[in-house]
Tab-separated table of C-alpha atoms in Angstrom:
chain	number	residue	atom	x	y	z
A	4	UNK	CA	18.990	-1.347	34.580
A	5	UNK	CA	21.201	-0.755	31.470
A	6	UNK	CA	19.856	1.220	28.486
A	7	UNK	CA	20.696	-1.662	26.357
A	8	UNK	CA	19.120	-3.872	28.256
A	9	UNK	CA	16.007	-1.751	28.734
A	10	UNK	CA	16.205	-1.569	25.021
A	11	UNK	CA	16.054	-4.934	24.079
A	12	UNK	CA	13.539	-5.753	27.088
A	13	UNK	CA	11.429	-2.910	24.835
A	14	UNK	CA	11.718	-4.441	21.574
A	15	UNK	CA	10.588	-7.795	22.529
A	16	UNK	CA	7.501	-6.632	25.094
A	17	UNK	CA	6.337	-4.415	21.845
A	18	UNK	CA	6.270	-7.093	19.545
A	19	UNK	CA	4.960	-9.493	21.142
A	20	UNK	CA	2.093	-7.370	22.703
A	21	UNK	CA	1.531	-5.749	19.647
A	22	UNK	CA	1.285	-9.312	17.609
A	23	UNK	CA	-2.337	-10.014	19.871
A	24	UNK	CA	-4.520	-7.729	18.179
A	25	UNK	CA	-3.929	-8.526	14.604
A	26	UNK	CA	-3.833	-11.905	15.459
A	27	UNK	CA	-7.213	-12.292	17.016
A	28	UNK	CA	-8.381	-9.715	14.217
A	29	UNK	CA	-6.869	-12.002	11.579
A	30	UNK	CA	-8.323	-15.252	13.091
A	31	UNK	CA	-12.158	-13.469	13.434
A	32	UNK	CA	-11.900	-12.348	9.734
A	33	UNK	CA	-10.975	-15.727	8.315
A	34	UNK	CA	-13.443	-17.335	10.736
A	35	UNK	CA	-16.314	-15.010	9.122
A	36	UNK	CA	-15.034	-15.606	6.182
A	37	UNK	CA	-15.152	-19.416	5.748
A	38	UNK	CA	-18.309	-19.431	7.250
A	39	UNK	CA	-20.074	-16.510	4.428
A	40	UNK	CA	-17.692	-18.957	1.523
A	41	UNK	CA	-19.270	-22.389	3.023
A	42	UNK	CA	-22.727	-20.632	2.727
A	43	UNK	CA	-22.461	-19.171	-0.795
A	44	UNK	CA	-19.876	-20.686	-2.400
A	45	UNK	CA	-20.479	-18.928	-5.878
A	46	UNK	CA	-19.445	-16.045	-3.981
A	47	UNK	CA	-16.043	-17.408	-2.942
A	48	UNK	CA	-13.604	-15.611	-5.129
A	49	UNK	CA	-15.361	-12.219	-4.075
A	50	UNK	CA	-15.071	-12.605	-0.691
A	51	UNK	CA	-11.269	-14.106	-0.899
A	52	UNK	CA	-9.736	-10.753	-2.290
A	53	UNK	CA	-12.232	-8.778	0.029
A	54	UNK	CA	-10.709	-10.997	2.997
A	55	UNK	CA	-7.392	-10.854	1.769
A	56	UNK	CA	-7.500	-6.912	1.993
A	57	UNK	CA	-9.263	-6.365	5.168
A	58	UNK	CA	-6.626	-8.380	7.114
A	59	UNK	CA	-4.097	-6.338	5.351
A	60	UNK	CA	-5.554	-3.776	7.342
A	61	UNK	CA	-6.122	-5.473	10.303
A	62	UNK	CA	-2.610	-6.696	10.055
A	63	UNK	CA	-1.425	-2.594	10.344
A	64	UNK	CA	-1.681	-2.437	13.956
A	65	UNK	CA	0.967	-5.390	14.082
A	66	UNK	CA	3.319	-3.720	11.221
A	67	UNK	CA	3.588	-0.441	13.478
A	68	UNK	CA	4.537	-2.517	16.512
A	69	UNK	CA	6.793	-4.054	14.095
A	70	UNK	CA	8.287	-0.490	13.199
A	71	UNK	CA	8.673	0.746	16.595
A	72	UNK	CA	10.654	-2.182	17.848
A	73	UNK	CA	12.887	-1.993	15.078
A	74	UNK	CA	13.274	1.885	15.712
A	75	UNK	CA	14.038	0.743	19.293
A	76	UNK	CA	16.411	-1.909	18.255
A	77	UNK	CA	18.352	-0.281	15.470
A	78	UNK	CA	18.217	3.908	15.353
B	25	UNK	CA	25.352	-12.827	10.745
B	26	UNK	CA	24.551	-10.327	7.909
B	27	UNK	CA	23.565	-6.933	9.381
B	28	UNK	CA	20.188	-5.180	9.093
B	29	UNK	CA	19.947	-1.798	7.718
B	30	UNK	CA	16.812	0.483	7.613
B	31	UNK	CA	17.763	3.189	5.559
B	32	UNK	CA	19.402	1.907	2.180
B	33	UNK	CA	23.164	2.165	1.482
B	34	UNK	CA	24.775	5.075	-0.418
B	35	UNK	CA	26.769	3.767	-2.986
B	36	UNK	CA	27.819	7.097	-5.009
B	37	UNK	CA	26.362	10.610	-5.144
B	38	UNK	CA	25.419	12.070	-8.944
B	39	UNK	CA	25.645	15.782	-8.075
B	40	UNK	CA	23.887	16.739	-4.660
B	41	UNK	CA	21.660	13.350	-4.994
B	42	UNK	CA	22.935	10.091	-3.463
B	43	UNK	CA	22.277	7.057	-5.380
B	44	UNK	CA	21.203	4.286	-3.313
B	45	UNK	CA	21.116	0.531	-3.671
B	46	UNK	CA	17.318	0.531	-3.579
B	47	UNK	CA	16.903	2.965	-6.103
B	48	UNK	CA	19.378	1.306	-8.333
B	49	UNK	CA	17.474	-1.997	-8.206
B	50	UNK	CA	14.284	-0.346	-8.363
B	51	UNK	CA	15.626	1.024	-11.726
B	52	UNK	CA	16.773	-2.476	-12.760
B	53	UNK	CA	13.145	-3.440	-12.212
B	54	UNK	CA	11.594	-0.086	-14.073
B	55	UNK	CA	14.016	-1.077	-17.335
B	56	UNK	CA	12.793	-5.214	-16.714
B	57	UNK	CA	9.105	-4.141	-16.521
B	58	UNK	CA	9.207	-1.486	-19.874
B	59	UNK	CA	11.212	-4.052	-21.904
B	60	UNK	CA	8.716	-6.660	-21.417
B	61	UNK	CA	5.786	-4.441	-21.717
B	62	UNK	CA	7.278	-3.490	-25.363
B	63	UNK	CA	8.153	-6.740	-26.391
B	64	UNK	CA	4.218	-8.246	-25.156
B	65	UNK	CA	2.910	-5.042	-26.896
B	66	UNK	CA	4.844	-5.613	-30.046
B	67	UNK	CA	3.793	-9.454	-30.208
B	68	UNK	CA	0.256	-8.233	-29.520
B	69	UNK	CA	-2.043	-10.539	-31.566
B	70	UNK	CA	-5.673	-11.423	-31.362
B	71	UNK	CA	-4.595	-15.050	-30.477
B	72	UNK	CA	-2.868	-13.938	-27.764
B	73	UNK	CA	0.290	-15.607	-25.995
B	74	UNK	CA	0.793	-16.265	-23.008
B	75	UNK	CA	2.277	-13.224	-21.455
B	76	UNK	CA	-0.372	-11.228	-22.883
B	77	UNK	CA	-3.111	-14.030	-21.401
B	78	UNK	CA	-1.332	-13.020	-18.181
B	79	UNK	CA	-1.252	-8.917	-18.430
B	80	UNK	CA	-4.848	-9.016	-19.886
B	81	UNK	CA	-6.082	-10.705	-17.298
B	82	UNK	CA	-4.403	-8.332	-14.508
B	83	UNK	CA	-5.654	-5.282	-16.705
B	84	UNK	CA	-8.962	-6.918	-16.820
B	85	UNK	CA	-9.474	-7.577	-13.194
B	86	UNK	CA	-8.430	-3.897	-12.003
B	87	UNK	CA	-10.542	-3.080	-14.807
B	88	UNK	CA	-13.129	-4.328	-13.088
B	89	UNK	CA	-12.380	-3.306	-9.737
B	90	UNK	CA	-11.881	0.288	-10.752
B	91	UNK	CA	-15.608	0.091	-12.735
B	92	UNK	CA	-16.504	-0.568	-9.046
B	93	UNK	CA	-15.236	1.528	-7.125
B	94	UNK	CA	-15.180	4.843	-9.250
B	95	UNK	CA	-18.550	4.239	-10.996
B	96	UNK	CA	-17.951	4.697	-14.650
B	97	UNK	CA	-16.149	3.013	-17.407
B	98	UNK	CA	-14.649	6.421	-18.430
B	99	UNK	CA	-13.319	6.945	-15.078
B	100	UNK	CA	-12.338	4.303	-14.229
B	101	UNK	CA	-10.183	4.122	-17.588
B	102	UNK	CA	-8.446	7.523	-16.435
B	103	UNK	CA	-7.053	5.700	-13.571
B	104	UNK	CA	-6.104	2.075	-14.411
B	105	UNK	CA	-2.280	2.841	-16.035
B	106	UNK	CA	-1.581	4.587	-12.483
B	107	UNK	CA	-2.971	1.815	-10.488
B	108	UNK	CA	-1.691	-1.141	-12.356
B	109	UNK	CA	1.420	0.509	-12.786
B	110	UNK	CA	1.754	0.187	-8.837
B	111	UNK	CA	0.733	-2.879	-8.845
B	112	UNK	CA	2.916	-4.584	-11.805
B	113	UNK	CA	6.292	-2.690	-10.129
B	114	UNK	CA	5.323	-3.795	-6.606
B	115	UNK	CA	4.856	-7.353	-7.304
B	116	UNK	CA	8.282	-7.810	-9.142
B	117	UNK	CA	10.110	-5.408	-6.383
B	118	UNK	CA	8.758	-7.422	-3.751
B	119	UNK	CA	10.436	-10.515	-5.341
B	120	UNK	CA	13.913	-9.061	-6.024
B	121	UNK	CA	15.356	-11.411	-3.681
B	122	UNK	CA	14.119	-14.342	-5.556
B	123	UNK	CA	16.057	-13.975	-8.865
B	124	UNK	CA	19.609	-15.593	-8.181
B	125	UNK	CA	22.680	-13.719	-7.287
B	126	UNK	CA	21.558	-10.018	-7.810
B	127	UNK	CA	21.009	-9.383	-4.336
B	128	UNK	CA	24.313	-11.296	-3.278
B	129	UNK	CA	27.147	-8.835	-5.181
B	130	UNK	CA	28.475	-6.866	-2.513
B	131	UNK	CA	30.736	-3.621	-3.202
B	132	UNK	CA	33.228	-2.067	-0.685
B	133	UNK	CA	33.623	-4.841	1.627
B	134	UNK	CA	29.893	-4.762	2.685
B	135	UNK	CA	28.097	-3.248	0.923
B	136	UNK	CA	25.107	-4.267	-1.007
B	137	UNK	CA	24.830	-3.648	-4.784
B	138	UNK	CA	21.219	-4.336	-4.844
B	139	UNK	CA	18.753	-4.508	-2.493
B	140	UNK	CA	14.771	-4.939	-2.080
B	141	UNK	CA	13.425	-1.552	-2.569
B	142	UNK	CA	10.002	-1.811	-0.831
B	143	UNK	CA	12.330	-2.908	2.773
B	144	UNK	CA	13.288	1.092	2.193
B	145	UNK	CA	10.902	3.162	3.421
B	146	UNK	CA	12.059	6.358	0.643
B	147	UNK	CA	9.814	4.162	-2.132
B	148	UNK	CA	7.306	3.179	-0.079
B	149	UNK	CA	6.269	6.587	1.694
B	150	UNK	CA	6.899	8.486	-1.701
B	151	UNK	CA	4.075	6.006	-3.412
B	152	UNK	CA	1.731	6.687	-0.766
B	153	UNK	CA	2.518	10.619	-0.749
B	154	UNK	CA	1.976	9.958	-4.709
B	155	UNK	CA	-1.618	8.381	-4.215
B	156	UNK	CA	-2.785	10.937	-1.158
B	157	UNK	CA	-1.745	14.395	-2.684
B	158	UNK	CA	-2.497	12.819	-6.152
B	159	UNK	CA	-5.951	11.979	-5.160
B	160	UNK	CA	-6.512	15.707	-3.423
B	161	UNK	CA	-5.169	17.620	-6.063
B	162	UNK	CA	-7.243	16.016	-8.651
B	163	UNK	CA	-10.341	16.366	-6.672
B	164	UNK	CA	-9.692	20.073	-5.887
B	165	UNK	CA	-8.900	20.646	-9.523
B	166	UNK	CA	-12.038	19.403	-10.461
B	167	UNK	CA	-14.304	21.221	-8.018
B	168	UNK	CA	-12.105	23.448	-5.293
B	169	UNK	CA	-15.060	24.514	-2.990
B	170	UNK	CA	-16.356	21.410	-2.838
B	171	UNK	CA	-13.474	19.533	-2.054
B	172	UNK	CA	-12.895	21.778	0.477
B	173	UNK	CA	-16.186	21.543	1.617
B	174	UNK	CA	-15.708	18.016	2.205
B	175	UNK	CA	-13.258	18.685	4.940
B	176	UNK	CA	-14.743	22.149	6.531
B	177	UNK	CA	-18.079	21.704	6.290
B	178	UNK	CA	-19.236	25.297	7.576
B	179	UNK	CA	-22.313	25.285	4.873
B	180	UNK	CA	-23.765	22.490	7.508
B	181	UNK	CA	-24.461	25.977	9.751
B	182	UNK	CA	-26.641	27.846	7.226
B	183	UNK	CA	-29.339	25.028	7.501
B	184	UNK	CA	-29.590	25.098	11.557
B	185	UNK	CA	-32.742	25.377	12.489
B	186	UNK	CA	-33.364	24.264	15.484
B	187	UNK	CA	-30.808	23.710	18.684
B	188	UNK	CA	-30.766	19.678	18.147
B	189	UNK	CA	-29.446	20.670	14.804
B	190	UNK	CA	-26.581	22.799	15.638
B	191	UNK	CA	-25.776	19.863	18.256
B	192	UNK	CA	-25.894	17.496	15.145
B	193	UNK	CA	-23.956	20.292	13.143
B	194	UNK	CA	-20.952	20.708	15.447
B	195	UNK	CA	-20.057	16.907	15.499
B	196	UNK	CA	-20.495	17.078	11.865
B	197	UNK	CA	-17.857	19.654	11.466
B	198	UNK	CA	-15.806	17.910	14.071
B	199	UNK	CA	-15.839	14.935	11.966
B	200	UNK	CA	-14.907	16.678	8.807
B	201	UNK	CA	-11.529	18.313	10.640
B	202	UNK	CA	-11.071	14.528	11.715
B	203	UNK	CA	-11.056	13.597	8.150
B	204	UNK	CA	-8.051	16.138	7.541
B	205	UNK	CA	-5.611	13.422	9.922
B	206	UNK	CA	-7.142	10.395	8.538
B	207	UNK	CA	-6.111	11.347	5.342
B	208	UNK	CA	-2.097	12.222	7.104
B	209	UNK	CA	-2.374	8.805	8.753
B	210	UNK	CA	-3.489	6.994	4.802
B	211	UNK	CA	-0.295	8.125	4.289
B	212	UNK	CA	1.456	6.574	7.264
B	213	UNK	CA	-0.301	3.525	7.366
B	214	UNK	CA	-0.299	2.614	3.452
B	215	UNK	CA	3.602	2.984	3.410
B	216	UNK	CA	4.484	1.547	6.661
B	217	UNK	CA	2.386	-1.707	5.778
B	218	UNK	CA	4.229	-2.394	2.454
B	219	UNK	CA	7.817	-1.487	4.619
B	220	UNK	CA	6.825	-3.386	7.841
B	221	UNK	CA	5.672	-6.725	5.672
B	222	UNK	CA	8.455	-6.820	3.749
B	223	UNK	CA	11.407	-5.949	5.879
B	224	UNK	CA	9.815	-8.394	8.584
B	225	UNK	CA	10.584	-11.259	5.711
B	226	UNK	CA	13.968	-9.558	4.860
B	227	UNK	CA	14.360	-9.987	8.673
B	228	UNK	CA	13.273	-13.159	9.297
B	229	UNK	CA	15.529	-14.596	6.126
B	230	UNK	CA	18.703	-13.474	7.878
B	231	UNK	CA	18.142	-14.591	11.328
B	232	UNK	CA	17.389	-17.988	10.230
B	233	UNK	CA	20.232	-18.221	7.877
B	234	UNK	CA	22.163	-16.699	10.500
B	235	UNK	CA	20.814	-18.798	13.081
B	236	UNK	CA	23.480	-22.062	13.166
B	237	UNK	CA	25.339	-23.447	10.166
B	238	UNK	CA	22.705	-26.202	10.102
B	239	UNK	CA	19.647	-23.531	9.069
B	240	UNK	CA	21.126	-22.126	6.069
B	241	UNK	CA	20.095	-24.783	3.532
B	242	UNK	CA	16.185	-26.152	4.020
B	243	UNK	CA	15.183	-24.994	6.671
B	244	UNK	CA	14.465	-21.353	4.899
B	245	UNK	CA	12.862	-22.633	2.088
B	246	UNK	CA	8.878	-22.552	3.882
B	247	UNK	CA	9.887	-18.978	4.854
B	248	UNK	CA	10.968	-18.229	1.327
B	249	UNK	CA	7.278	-19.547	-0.013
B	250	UNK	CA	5.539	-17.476	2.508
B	251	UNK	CA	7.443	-14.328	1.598
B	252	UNK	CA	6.760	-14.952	-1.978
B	253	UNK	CA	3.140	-15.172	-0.976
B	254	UNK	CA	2.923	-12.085	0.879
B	255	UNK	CA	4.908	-10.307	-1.346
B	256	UNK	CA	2.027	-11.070	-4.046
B	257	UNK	CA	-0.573	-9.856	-1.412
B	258	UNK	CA	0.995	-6.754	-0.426
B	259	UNK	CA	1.542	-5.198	-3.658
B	260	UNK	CA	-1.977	-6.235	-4.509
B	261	UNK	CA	-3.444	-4.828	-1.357
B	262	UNK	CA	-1.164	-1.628	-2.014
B	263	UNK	CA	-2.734	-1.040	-5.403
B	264	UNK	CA	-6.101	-1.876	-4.148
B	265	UNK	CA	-6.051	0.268	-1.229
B	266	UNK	CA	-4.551	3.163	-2.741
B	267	UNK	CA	-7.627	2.219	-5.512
B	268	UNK	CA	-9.779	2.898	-2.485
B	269	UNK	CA	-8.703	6.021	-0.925
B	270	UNK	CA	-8.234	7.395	-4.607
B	271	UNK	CA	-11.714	6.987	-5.629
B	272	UNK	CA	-13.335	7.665	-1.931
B	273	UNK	CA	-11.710	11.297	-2.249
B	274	UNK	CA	-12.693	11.846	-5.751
B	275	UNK	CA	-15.825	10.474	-6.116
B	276	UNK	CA	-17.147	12.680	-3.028
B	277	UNK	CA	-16.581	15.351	-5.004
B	278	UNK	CA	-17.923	13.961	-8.423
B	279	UNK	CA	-20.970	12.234	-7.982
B	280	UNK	CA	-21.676	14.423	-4.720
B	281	UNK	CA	-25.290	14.032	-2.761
B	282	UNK	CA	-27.647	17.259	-2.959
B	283	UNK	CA	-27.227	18.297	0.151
B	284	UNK	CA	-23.628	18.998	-0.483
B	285	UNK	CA	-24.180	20.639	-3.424
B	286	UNK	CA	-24.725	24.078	-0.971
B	287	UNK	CA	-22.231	25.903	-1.613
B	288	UNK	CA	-20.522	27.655	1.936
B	289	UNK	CA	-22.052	30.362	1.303
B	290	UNK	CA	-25.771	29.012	1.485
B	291	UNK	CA	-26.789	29.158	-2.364
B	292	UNK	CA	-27.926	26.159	-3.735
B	293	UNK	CA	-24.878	25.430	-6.993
């Protein structure tokens, strides 16, 4: 197979492999989430910026799958 | 189709130090954010306007959230100008590409004169190195043998007693040497986040526009509103976790538990 080819082949794979984690992260933290709001809503704006910053980090595995495909793609 | 960069374009060198587009932008923003902080601290009244409603309530809330995580007012008063500071510059850098026209002047053929800073990794990983070795050098100023202790944790060995407890001791020390790369990888992952987010939008912007003639006029506009939005919640989740690692590394040393207050070699401080 060509390198290029290989390359782009890599990019894609990477991204959209790496995009699964995060995303069933993401969904299981907003899930909990709603559920702990819809129980104690006084506590709602809390748990929003608490939510808001753990799927920032749950969202890290995607950026660096992010990162490497564009290292693939473009250096 | 307009071509994607990583590292930002050299437009001129001043001495032996390139000037790139990012940093020139991110100086535009530095000059937007002082002038407005004069002119809101100059029109400072007790019935306050608006745009000191606005900066009072941002100073408030990290107020808060710095009360919480470091523990005292005092403390937490040392480190709000460096935290908010982070957080004020990254939410207006983040939406550079919002005001009108700046990012479209192009020099030498194709070249950009301005671009989004935080889509350059050079601000993004010098912040974070800012925070981590910030945050270390402050807590071993404050109490070097400690802080140190933190990490290799050899004054766990002077209180074996029994075998069980040297078992227990080992994976203790183990996890302090462990603690050493987490704190290399804060680095890593705190920049590359910021980067990663807003490059992707960056990203995602061109390829639609470039997409067909068709895509260039409303079809971006839902992708502009969500890069908006997470440009809000990245800088906000920058300052906040930076907030974190800042006060996890120097309240360990602070406030510490008595058992750590052994010192490595075995007397009590």
């Amino acid at each position: 197979m060509d390198v290029e080819a290989a390359k782009l082949i890599g990019a894609g794979l990477c991204m959209g492999l790496g995009a699964i984690g995060p995303a069933i992260g993401e969904g299981m933290i907003a899930a909990k989430a709603m559920e702990a709001m819809s129980r104690n809503p006084e506590m709602a704006n809390n748990l929003f910026t608490r939510m808001i910053v753990s799927m920032a980090i749950t969202e890290s595995t995607g950026i660096y799958a992010l990162l490497v495909s564009l290292i693939i793609l473009f250096v | 189709m307009e071509s994607i960069r990583l590292p930002a374009d050299v437009l001129f060198t001043l001495g032996p130090v390139p000037i790139t587009n990012a940093m020139l932008s991110m100086w535009l923003v530095t000059l937007g954010i002082i002038v407005v902080a004069i002119l809101v601290r100059l029109g400072m009244r007790v019935v306050p306007s608006r745009a000191q409603i606005v900066l009072e309530m941002g100073i408030g809330y990290f107020y808060d959230a710095l009360t919480d995580a470091f523990g005292t007012q005092k403390r937490a008063l040392k480190y709000l100008p460096f935290i908010f500071t982070l957080f004020l510059m990254l939410a207006v850098m983040n939406q550079f590409s919002v005001f009108p026209l700046l990012t479209s002047i192009v020099v030498d053929g194709d070249v950009n004169l301005f671009r989004v800073a935080t889509s350059d990794w050079s601000l993004t990983l010098t912040l974070a190195l800012i925070t981590v070795i910030g945050s270390q050098v402050i807590a071993f100023v404050a109490h070097p043998i400690r802080h140190i202790g933190n990490y290799f944790r050899f004054h766990l060995f002077f209180k074996v007693k029994t075998p069980m407890e040297l078992f227990l001791a080992c994976i203790e020390f183990a996890l302090g040497l462990l603690d050493i790369i987490s704190e290399i990888a804060k680095v890593i992952s705190l920049s590359a986040r910021l980067f990663g987010n807003i490059l992707a939008g960056e990203v995602l912007m061109i390829i639609i526009v470039g997409l067909t003639a068709y895509t260039q006029f409303i079809l971006p506009i839902p992708f502009v509103i969500l890069s908006i939005f997470s440009g809000f919640v990245q800088a906000f989740v920058f300052a906040f976790l930076s907030l974190q690692f800042m006060s996890g590394v120097i309240t360990a040393v602070d406030d510490a538990p008595a058992e750590l207050e052994t010192t490595p070699d075995g007397q009590t401080a």
